[in-house]
CSV table of C-alpha atoms and ligand atoms in Angstrom, one decimal:
chain,number,residue,atom,x,y,z
A,1,MET,CA,-13.4,-64.6,138.6
A,2,ALA,CA,-11.8,-67.1,136.2
A,3,SER,CA,-9.1,-65.6,134.0
A,4,PRO,CA,-9.9,-65.8,130.3
A,5,ALA,CA,-7.1,-67.4,128.3
A,6,ALA,CA,-5.5,-65.7,125.2
A,7,GLY,CA,-6.0,-67.7,122.0
A,8,PRO,CA,-4.1,-67.2,118.8
A,9,GLY,CA,-3.9,-63.5,117.9
A,10,GLU,CA,-5.5,-62.5,121.2
A,11,VAL,CA,-4.5,-60.7,124.4
A,12,VAL,CA,-5.9,-60.6,127.9
A,13,VAL,CA,-5.8,-57.2,129.5
A,14,ARG,CA,-6.2,-56.2,133.1
A,15,VAL,CA,-8.8,-53.5,132.8
A,16,ILE,CA,-7.6,-50.1,134.3
A,17,ALA,CA,-10.8,-48.2,133.7
A,18,SER,CA,-13.9,-48.3,131.5
A,19,GLY,CA,-15.9,-45.3,130.3
A,20,LEU,CA,-19.7,-45.4,130.3
A,21,CYS,CA,-21.6,-43.9,127.4
A,22,GLY,CA,-25.1,-43.6,125.9
A,23,THR,CA,-24.8,-46.9,124.1
A,24,ASP,CA,-24.1,-48.7,127.4
A,25,TYR,CA,-27.1,-46.9,128.9
A,26,ARG,CA,-29.4,-48.0,126.1
A,27,ILE,CA,-28.3,-51.6,126.6
A,28,TRP,CA,-28.7,-51.3,130.4
A,29,ASN,CA,-32.3,-49.9,130.2
A,30,GLY,CA,-33.3,-52.4,127.5
A,31,ASP,CA,-33.6,-50.0,124.5
A,32,ARG,CA,-30.9,-51.8,122.6
A,33,PRO,CA,-31.3,-55.6,122.5
A,34,VAL,CA,-28.2,-57.7,122.9
A,35,ARG,CA,-27.5,-61.4,123.5
A,36,TYR,CA,-27.1,-62.4,127.1
A,37,PRO,CA,-25.1,-63.2,129.1
A,38,LEU,CA,-22.9,-60.2,128.2
A,39,VAL,CA,-20.2,-58.2,129.9
A,40,MET,CA,-20.8,-54.7,128.7
A,41,GLY,CA,-18.3,-51.9,128.4
A,42,HIS,CA,-16.5,-50.8,125.3
A,43,GLU,CA,-14.5,-47.6,126.2
A,44,PHE,CA,-11.8,-49.3,128.1
A,45,ILE,CA,-8.0,-49.2,128.7
A,46,GLY,CA,-5.9,-51.8,130.3
A,47,ARG,CA,-2.5,-53.4,130.8
A,48,VAL,CA,-1.6,-56.5,128.8
A,49,LEU,CA,-1.5,-59.5,131.1
A,50,ALA,CA,-1.0,-62.3,128.6
A,51,ILE,CA,-0.6,-62.7,124.8
A,52,GLY,CA,-1.6,-65.6,122.6
A,53,PRO,CA,0.4,-67.2,119.8
A,54,GLY,CA,1.3,-65.0,116.9
A,55,VAL,CA,0.9,-61.6,118.7
A,56,GLY,CA,3.5,-59.1,117.7
A,57,ASN,CA,2.1,-55.6,118.1
A,58,VAL,CA,1.9,-55.5,121.9
A,59,ARG,CA,3.9,-57.0,124.8
A,60,VAL,CA,3.0,-58.2,128.3
A,61,GLY,CA,3.0,-55.1,130.5
A,62,ASP,CA,2.0,-52.6,127.8
A,63,LYS,CA,-0.6,-50.0,128.6
A,64,VAL,CA,-3.2,-50.0,125.8
A,65,ALA,CA,-6.3,-48.3,124.6
A,66,VAL,CA,-8.7,-50.9,123.3
A,67,GLN,CA,-10.5,-50.2,120.0
A,68,PRO,CA,-13.7,-51.9,120.7
A,69,ASN,CA,-14.7,-52.7,117.1
A,70,PHE,CA,-13.3,-55.2,114.6
A,71,SER,CA,-14.5,-56.5,111.3
A,72,CYS,CA,-14.6,-59.6,109.2
A,73,GLY,CA,-11.6,-58.5,107.0
A,74,ARG,CA,-12.9,-60.4,104.0
A,75,CYS,CA,-16.0,-58.6,102.6
A,76,PRO,CA,-15.8,-56.0,99.8
A,77,LEU,CA,-16.2,-53.2,102.4
A,78,CYS,CA,-13.3,-54.5,104.5
A,79,LEU,CA,-11.1,-55.1,101.5
A,80,GLU,CA,-11.6,-51.5,100.3
A,81,GLY,CA,-10.7,-50.2,103.7
A,82,ASN,CA,-14.2,-49.4,104.9
A,83,TRP,CA,-14.0,-51.9,107.8
A,84,ASN,CA,-16.1,-49.6,110.0
A,85,LEU,CA,-19.0,-50.2,107.7
A,86,CYS,CA,-18.6,-54.0,107.6
A,87,LEU,CA,-22.0,-55.7,108.0
A,88,SER,CA,-20.3,-58.4,110.1
A,89,ARG,CA,-18.6,-55.9,112.4
A,90,THR,CA,-18.1,-57.1,116.0
A,91,ALA,CA,-18.5,-54.6,118.8
A,92,VAL,CA,-16.7,-55.5,122.0
A,93,GLY,CA,-19.0,-55.0,125.0
A,94,ILE,CA,-22.0,-55.2,122.8
A,95,ASP,CA,-21.6,-58.4,120.7
A,96,VAL,CA,-18.9,-60.0,122.8
A,97,ASP,CA,-17.7,-59.5,126.4
A,98,GLY,CA,-16.2,-56.1,127.2
A,99,GLY,CA,-14.6,-54.0,129.8
A,100,PHE,CA,-16.9,-53.8,132.8
A,101,ALA,CA,-14.8,-56.5,134.3
A,102,GLU,CA,-11.4,-57.1,135.9
A,103,GLN,CA,-10.0,-58.7,132.8
A,104,ALA,CA,-11.0,-58.8,129.1
A,105,ARG,CA,-9.9,-60.9,126.2
A,106,VAL,CA,-9.7,-59.1,122.8
A,107,PRO,CA,-7.9,-59.5,119.5
A,108,ALA,CA,-4.4,-58.0,119.7
A,109,ARG,CA,-5.0,-56.0,116.5
A,110,VAL,CA,-7.5,-53.7,118.4
A,111,CYS,CA,-5.0,-52.8,121.1
A,112,TRP,CA,-3.1,-49.5,120.7
A,113,PRO,CA,-0.1,-49.2,123.0
A,114,ALA,CA,0.0,-45.8,124.7
A,115,PRO,CA,3.1,-43.7,125.7
A,116,SER,CA,4.0,-44.2,129.3
A,117,GLU,CA,3.7,-40.4,130.1
A,118,LEU,CA,0.0,-40.4,129.1
A,119,ALA,CA,-2.2,-40.5,132.2
A,120,ASP,CA,-4.9,-43.2,132.5
A,121,ASP,CA,-7.6,-40.5,132.8
A,122,GLN,CA,-6.5,-39.1,129.4
A,123,LEU,CA,-6.1,-42.4,127.6
A,124,LEU,CA,-9.6,-43.4,128.7
A,125,LEU,CA,-11.0,-40.8,126.3
A,126,ALA,CA,-9.2,-42.3,123.3
A,127,GLU,CA,-12.2,-44.2,122.0
A,128,PRO,CA,-14.7,-41.3,121.8
A,129,LEU,CA,-11.8,-39.1,120.6
A,130,ALA,CA,-11.2,-41.4,117.7
A,131,VAL,CA,-14.8,-41.0,116.7
A,132,VAL,CA,-14.5,-37.3,116.8
A,133,VAL,CA,-11.2,-37.2,114.8
A,134,ARG,CA,-12.9,-39.1,112.0
A,135,ALA,CA,-15.9,-36.8,112.1
A,136,VAL,CA,-13.7,-33.7,111.8
A,137,ASP,CA,-11.6,-35.2,109.0
A,138,ARG,CA,-14.8,-36.2,107.2
A,139,GLY,CA,-15.7,-32.5,107.4
A,140,GLU,CA,-12.5,-31.6,105.5
A,141,ALA,CA,-11.7,-29.1,108.2
A,142,ARG,CA,-9.2,-26.5,107.1
A,143,ALA,CA,-7.3,-24.0,109.2
A,144,GLY,CA,-8.9,-20.6,109.2
A,145,GLN,CA,-12.4,-21.8,108.7
A,146,SER,CA,-15.3,-21.4,111.1
A,147,ALA,CA,-17.0,-24.4,112.6
A,148,ALA,CA,-20.0,-25.1,114.9
A,149,VAL,CA,-20.3,-28.1,117.2
A,150,VAL,CA,-23.8,-29.2,118.1
A,151,GLY,CA,-24.0,-30.9,121.5
A,152,VAL,CA,-21.7,-30.3,124.4
A,153,GLY,CA,-21.5,-33.8,125.9
A,154,THR,CA,-18.3,-35.9,125.7
A,155,LEU,CA,-18.2,-36.0,121.9
A,156,GLY,CA,-19.0,-32.3,121.5
A,157,LEU,CA,-16.4,-31.1,124.0
A,158,LEU,CA,-13.8,-33.3,122.3
A,159,ALA,CA,-14.9,-32.0,118.9
A,160,VAL,CA,-14.4,-28.4,120.0
A,161,GLN,CA,-10.8,-29.2,120.9
A,162,VAL,CA,-10.0,-31.2,117.7
A,163,LEU,CA,-11.3,-28.4,115.6
A,164,ARG,CA,-9.3,-25.9,117.5
A,165,ALA,CA,-6.2,-28.1,117.1
A,166,ARG,CA,-6.9,-28.1,113.3
A,167,GLY,CA,-6.9,-24.3,113.3
A,168,LEU,CA,-10.6,-23.6,113.1
A,169,SER,CA,-12.6,-21.1,115.2
A,170,VAL,CA,-15.5,-22.9,116.9
A,171,LEU,CA,-19.0,-22.0,118.0
A,172,ALA,CA,-20.4,-24.4,120.5
A,173,VAL,CA,-24.2,-25.0,120.5
A,174,GLY,CA,-26.1,-26.6,123.3
A,175,ARG,CA,-29.7,-27.1,124.2
A,176,THR,CA,-29.3,-25.1,127.3
A,177,GLU,CA,-26.6,-23.0,129.0
A,178,ARG,CA,-25.3,-26.1,130.9
A,179,ARG,CA,-21.7,-27.1,130.0
A,180,LEU,CA,-21.3,-24.2,127.6
A,181,ASP,CA,-18.8,-22.7,130.1
A,182,VAL,CA,-16.8,-25.9,129.8
A,183,ALA,CA,-16.9,-25.6,126.0
A,184,ARG,CA,-15.6,-22.0,126.3
A,185,ALA,CA,-12.8,-23.1,128.7
A,186,LEU,CA,-11.8,-25.8,126.1
A,187,GLY,CA,-11.4,-23.3,123.3
A,188,ALA,CA,-14.9,-22.4,121.9
A,189,GLY,CA,-14.7,-18.8,120.7
A,190,ALA,CA,-18.5,-18.4,121.2
A,191,VAL,CA,-21.4,-20.3,122.5
A,192,ALA,CA,-25.1,-20.3,121.8
A,193,THR,CA,-28.2,-22.2,122.9
A,194,THR,CA,-31.0,-23.5,120.6
A,195,GLU,CA,-33.5,-22.3,123.2
A,196,GLY,CA,-35.5,-19.6,121.5
A,197,GLY,CA,-34.0,-20.5,118.1
A,198,GLY,CA,-31.2,-17.9,118.1
A,199,HIS,CA,-28.5,-20.4,117.0
A,200,ALA,CA,-28.7,-19.6,113.3
A,201,ALA,CA,-28.2,-15.9,114.0
A,202,ALA,CA,-25.4,-16.8,116.3
A,203,ALA,CA,-23.7,-18.8,113.5
A,204,ARG,CA,-24.0,-15.8,111.2
A,205,ALA,CA,-22.6,-13.4,113.8
A,206,PHE,CA,-19.8,-15.8,114.6
A,207,SER,CA,-18.7,-16.4,111.1
A,208,GLY,CA,-19.3,-12.9,109.8
A,209,ARG,CA,-21.2,-14.4,106.9
A,210,GLU,CA,-24.2,-16.6,106.0
A,211,GLY,CA,-23.3,-19.3,108.5
A,212,VAL,CA,-20.3,-21.5,109.4
A,213,ASP,CA,-18.2,-23.5,107.0
A,214,LEU,CA,-18.5,-26.8,108.8
A,215,VAL,CA,-20.9,-28.2,111.4
A,216,VAL,CA,-20.2,-31.3,113.5
A,217,GLU,CA,-23.3,-32.8,115.0
A,218,THR,CA,-22.6,-34.9,118.1
A,219,ALA,CA,-25.9,-34.9,120.1
A,220,GLY,CA,-27.6,-37.6,118.1
A,221,THR,CA,-31.2,-36.4,118.3
A,222,ALA,CA,-33.6,-35.6,115.4
A,223,GLU,CA,-33.8,-32.0,116.6
A,224,ALA,CA,-30.0,-31.6,116.7
A,225,VAL,CA,-29.7,-32.8,113.1
A,226,GLU,CA,-32.2,-30.0,112.1
A,227,HIS,CA,-30.2,-27.4,114.1
A,228,ALA,CA,-26.9,-28.6,112.5
A,229,VAL,CA,-28.3,-27.9,109.0
A,230,GLU,CA,-29.5,-24.4,110.1
A,231,LEU,CA,-26.0,-23.4,111.2
A,232,ALA,CA,-24.2,-24.1,108.0
A,233,ARG,CA,-23.5,-21.5,105.3
A,234,PRO,CA,-24.6,-22.2,101.7
A,235,GLY,CA,-22.0,-24.5,100.2
A,236,GLY,CA,-21.0,-25.7,103.7
A,237,ARG,CA,-20.6,-29.2,105.2
A,238,VAL,CA,-22.5,-30.9,107.9
A,239,VAL,CA,-21.0,-34.1,109.5
A,240,LEU,CA,-23.4,-36.2,111.5
A,241,THR,CA,-21.7,-38.4,114.1
A,242,GLY,CA,-24.3,-38.6,116.9
A,243,LEU,CA,-26.7,-41.5,116.2
A,244,PRO,CA,-30.2,-40.1,115.9
A,245,HIS,CA,-32.5,-43.1,116.7
A,246,GLU,CA,-35.7,-41.3,115.7
A,247,PRO,CA,-36.5,-39.9,112.3
A,248,SER,CA,-36.0,-36.2,111.7
A,249,ARG,CA,-38.3,-33.7,109.9
A,250,LEU,CA,-35.3,-32.2,108.1
A,251,ASN,CA,-36.4,-29.7,105.3
A,252,PHE,CA,-34.4,-30.9,102.3
A,253,PHE,CA,-35.5,-27.9,100.3
A,254,SER,CA,-32.9,-25.9,102.2
A,255,VAL,CA,-30.3,-28.6,101.6
A,256,VAL,CA,-30.7,-28.4,97.8
A,257,ARG,CA,-31.2,-24.7,97.7
A,258,ARG,CA,-28.0,-24.1,99.7
A,259,GLU,CA,-26.0,-27.0,98.2
A,260,LEU,CA,-25.1,-28.4,101.6
A,261,SER,CA,-23.0,-31.5,101.9
A,262,ILE,CA,-24.3,-33.8,104.6
A,263,VAL,CA,-22.1,-36.7,105.5
A,264,GLY,CA,-22.3,-39.4,108.1
A,265,SER,CA,-19.3,-40.5,110.1
A,266,MET,CA,-19.4,-43.9,111.7
A,267,ILE,CA,-16.9,-44.7,114.6
A,268,TYR,CA,-13.4,-44.8,113.1
A,269,GLN,CA,-11.1,-46.5,110.6
A,270,GLY,CA,-7.4,-45.6,111.4
A,271,GLU,CA,-8.0,-42.7,113.8
A,272,PHE,CA,-6.9,-44.4,117.1
A,273,PRO,CA,-3.2,-43.4,116.8
A,274,GLU,CA,-4.1,-39.8,116.0
A,275,ALA,CA,-6.4,-39.8,119.1
A,276,VAL,CA,-3.6,-41.0,121.3
A,277,ARG,CA,-1.3,-38.4,119.7
A,278,LEU,CA,-3.7,-35.5,120.4
A,279,LEU,CA,-4.0,-36.6,124.0
A,280,SER,CA,-0.2,-37.0,124.5
A,281,SER,CA,0.5,-33.6,123.0
A,282,GLY,CA,-2.0,-31.9,125.3
A,283,ALA,CA,-4.0,-30.6,122.3
A,284,VAL,CA,-7.0,-32.4,123.8
A,285,ARG,CA,-7.6,-32.1,127.5
A,286,THR,CA,-9.9,-34.5,129.5
A,287,GLU,CA,-9.9,-33.3,133.1
A,288,ARG,CA,-13.2,-31.3,132.7
A,289,LEU,CA,-14.8,-34.3,130.9
A,290,LEU,CA,-14.2,-37.1,133.4
A,291,THR,CA,-16.7,-36.0,136.1
A,292,HIS,CA,-17.5,-39.3,137.9
A,293,ARG,CA,-15.8,-42.5,138.9
A,294,PHE,CA,-17.2,-45.6,140.5
A,295,PRO,CA,-15.8,-49.0,141.5
A,296,LEU,CA,-17.1,-51.9,139.5
A,297,ASP,CA,-19.3,-53.2,142.3
A,298,GLU,CA,-21.2,-49.9,142.3
A,299,ILE,CA,-21.9,-50.0,138.6
A,300,GLN,CA,-25.6,-49.3,139.2
A,301,ALA,CA,-24.7,-46.0,140.7
A,302,ALA,CA,-22.5,-45.3,137.6
A,303,PHE,CA,-25.4,-45.8,135.3
A,304,ALA,CA,-27.5,-43.5,137.5
A,305,ALA,CA,-24.7,-40.9,137.4
A,306,HIS,CA,-24.6,-41.1,133.6
A,307,ARG,CA,-28.0,-39.3,133.6
A,308,ALA,CA,-27.2,-36.8,136.3
A,309,PRO,CA,-27.2,-33.1,135.1
A,310,ASP,CA,-23.6,-32.5,136.2
A,311,SER,CA,-22.2,-35.6,134.5
A,312,ILE,CA,-20.2,-35.7,131.3
A,313,LYS,CA,-18.1,-38.9,131.3
A,314,VAL,CA,-18.5,-41.6,134.0
A,315,ALA,CA,-15.7,-44.1,134.5
A,316,VAL,CA,-16.0,-47.5,136.1
A,317,VAL,CA,-12.8,-48.8,137.8
A,318,PRO,CA,-12.4,-52.5,138.7
B,401,LIG,ZN1,-19.3,-45.3,123.6
B,402,LIG,ZN1,-16.2,-57.1,106.5
């Protein structure tokens, strides 16, 4: 394969590994249209092979986590710091070539150097972890409060750990029993399923009051949004970070009556360094999350594994 050349402000990285997520799956199966040809893959880490003119934040040989989103830098949203909401945001691996490759060319400003003691398998979770750090911070999480996490996939299992690191007690809520044992092992104080509808009672029992202070929704289904709202106490906060692609039948009467704050949380702004720090300190562990690994030339099997019942995070290794 021809090596891409680094232009001004750009770097070329040799990809170490690339995580596969639901967004990749939706592109692969055609649900999410993109412009072809496209090299997919946005959750990747690599080693800097070459730097273009004007690059100062990374050096050749650095191990980096790539933040696969960058913005125009000029619009009102960018200028006020809300670059993640920029209407001209570029997503690496979706709008431009990404990390399911041996090498990738990206702007240097989206490369975050990682400490050398941090293992590749940990660093690989930096991108979804940055999403979760923002969601937890948008929830104004405070030590001593009670929280619930809806969904126990990669984002949910990371959210359990970030909330624990912030000093909250956490109830993990899944659709079924599957993976709730992993949530427990990663710090959830209690677990509940939405099967049979006992989750709201579980939130009351867990918090010792009318519901939990903070709910972080990570599953991204219409149903999960409804469940999230049912878990919160009156006056509580609900942060939505899963992307529900279908409309929900949420009962807004209960939102008004209980003065809930519902906030969205979209990817990240400045959360990458904090994600790297949480991984380095051991506050967030990844070994139970990284369940499958495939070489790049078996990527079809990687996509199939993404949907397997025992799969949490699948990695593709060039
Ligand atoms: Zn992703
Ligand atoms: Zn912009």
